[in-house]
Coordinates of C-alpha atoms in Angstrom, one line a residue:
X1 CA -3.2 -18.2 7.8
X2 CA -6.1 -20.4 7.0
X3 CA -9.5 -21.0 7.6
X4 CA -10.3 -23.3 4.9
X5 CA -8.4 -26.1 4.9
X6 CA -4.6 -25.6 3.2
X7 CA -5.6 -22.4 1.5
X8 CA -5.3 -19.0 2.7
X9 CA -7.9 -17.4 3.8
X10 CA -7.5 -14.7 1.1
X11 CA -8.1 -17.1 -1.3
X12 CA -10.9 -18.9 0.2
X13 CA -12.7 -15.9 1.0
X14 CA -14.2 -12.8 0.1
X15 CA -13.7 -9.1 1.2
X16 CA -16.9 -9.6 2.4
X17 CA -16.3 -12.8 4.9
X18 CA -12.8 -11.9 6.2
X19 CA -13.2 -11.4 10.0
X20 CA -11.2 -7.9 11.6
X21 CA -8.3 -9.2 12.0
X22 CA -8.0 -10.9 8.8
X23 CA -8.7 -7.3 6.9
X24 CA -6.2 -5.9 8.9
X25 CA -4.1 -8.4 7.8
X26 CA -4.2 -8.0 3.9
X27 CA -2.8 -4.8 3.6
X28 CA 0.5 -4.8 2.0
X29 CA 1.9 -2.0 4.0
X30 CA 3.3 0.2 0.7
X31 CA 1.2 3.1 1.8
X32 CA 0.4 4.2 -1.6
X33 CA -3.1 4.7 -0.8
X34 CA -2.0 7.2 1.7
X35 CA -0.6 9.7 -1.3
X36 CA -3.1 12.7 -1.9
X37 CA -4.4 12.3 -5.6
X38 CA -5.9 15.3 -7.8
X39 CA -9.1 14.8 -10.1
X40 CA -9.8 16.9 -12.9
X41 CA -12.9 18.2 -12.3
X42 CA -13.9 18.0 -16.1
X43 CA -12.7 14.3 -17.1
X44 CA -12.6 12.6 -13.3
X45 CA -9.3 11.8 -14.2
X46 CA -6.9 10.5 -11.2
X47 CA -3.5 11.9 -11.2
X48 CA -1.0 10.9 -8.6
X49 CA 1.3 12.8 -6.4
X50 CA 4.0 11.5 -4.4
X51 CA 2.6 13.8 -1.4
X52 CA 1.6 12.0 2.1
X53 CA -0.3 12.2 4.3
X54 CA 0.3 14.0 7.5
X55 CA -0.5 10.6 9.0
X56 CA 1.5 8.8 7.3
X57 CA 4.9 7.6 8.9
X58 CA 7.1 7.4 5.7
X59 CA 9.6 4.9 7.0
X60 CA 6.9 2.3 8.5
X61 CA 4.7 3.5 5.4
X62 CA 1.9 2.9 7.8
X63 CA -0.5 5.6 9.2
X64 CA 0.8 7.2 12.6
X65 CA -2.2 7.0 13.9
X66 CA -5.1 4.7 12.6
X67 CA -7.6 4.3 15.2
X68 CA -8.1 8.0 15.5
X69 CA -7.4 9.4 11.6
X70 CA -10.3 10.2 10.6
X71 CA -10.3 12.9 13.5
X72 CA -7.1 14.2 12.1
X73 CA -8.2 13.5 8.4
X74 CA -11.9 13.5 8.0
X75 CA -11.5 13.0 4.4
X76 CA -9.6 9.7 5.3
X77 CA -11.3 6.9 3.1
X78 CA -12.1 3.7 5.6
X79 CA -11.8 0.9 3.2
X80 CA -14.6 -1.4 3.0
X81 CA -15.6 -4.0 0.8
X82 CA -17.9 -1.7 -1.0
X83 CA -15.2 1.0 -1.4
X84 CA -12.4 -1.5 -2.6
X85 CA -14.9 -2.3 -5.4
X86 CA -15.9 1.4 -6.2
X87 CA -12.6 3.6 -6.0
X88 CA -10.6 4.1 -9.1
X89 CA -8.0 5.5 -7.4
X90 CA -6.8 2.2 -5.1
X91 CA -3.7 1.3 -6.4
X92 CA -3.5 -1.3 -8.9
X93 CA -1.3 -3.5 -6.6
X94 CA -3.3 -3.0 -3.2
X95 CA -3.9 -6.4 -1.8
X96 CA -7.7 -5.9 -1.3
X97 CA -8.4 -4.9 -5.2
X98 CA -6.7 -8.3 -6.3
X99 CA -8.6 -9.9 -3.9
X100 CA -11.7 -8.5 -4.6
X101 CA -10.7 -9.3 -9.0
X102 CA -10.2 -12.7 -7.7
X103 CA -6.6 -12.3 -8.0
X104 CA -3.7 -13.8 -5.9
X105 CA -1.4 -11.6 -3.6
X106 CA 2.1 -11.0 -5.4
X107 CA 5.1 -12.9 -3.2
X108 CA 6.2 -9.4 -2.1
X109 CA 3.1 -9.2 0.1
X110 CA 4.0 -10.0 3.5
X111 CA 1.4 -12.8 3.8
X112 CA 3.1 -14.8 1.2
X113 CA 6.7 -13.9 2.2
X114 CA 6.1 -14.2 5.8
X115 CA 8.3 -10.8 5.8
X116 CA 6.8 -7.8 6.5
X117 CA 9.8 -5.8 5.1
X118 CA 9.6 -7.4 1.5
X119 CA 7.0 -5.1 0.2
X120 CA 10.2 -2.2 1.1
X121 CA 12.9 -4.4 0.1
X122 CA 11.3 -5.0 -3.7
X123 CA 11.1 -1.9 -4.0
X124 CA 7.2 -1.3 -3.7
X125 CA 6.1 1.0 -0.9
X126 CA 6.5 4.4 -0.8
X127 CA 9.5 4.8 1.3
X128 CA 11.8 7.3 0.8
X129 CA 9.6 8.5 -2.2
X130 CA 7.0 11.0 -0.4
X131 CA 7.1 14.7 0.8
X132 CA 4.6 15.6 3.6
X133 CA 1.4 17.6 2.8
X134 CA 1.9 19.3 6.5
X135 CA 2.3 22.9 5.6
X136 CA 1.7 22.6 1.9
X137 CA -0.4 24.3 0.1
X138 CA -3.1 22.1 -2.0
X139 CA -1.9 24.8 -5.1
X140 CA 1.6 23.1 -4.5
X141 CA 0.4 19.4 -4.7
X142 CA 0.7 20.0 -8.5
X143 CA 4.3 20.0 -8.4
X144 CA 4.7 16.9 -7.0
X145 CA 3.0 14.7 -9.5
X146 CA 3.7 11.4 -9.8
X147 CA 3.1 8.6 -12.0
X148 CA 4.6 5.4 -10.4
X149 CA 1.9 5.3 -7.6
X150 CA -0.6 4.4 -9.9
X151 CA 1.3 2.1 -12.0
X152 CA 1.2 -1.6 -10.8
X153 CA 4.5 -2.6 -9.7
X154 CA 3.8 -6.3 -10.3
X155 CA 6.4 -8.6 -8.7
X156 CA 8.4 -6.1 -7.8
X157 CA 11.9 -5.2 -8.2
X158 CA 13.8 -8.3 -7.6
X159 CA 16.8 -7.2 -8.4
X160 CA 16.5 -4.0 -6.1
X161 CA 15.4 -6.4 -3.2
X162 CA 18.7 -8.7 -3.7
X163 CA 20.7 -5.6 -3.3
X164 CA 18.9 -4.7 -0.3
X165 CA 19.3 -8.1 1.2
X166 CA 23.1 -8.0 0.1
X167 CA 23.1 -4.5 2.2
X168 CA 21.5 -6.2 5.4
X169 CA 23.6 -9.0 5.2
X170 CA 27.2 -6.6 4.1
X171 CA 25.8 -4.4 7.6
X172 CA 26.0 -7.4 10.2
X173 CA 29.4 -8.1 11.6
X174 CA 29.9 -11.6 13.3
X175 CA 31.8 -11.9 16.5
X176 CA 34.3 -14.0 16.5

């Protein structure tokens, strides 16, 4: 978790210095950057849709296939340093922009809560929340806008995660 003596190593470094895996790593997993987003062409405004990628898997709310996207999706954004710093659009809760703001991770993100089901569990990924863009037309996209995408979701609902947990935990039968 650490490079640098007791703290993490996305607190003791920047976007810039984290090795591969350690990028990899600081995703959340919420797949909110994976929604398709309109701009007005006149303001630049963002607006958010709760449409997915064809990529994306909506249950794992990661992308069905990363190391080839972009051959899929050619207008896939690879994040970078740079782009983390440049995009408006990254969601206000992604784990690289608080980095790169010199914020800390919230204790939903999996890196804190050594879970990598919290992020779902509070209630902050996009599961069960997104319609496919495969066989939609880009004239339909504007009747799945969205707001909560955009909106950071802070710590989460903990409420919403305690009644998940209490489902998880209702589900398992002992044998006796």
């Amino acid at each position: 978790m650490s490079d640098s003596g007791n703290r993490p190593f996305w607190k003791a470094k920047t976007l810039e210095e984290l090795s591969d895996k350690e990028w990899e790593q600081l995703c959340d997993g919420c797949g909110r950057c994976c929604l398709n987003k309109l701009e007005d062409w006149d303001t630049g405004e963002i607006v958010w849709t709760n449409v997915a990628c064809t990529l994306l898997d909506g249950e794992a709310c990661r992308c069905s296939d990363y190391d080839n996207r972009q051959a899929t999706v050619p207008d896939c954004v690879r994040l970078d340093p740079e782009a983390v710093r440049s995009l408006s659009w990254l969601p206000p809760s992604c784990a690289y922009r608080l980095v790169a703001e010199g914020r800390d991770l919230y204790w939903w993100h999996h890196l804190v809560s050594g879970d990598p089901d919290t992020v779902h569990a509070a209630g902050v990924s996009v599961r069960g929340r997104t319609v496919s863009e495969t066989g939609m037309e880009l004239e339909d996209y504007e009747d799945h806008l969205a707001e909560w995408p955009g909106i950071d979701p802070g710590n989460g609902d903990r409420k919403a995660m305690r009644r998940n947990k209490k489902k998880v935990l209702d589900s398992v039968t002992v044998d006796e």
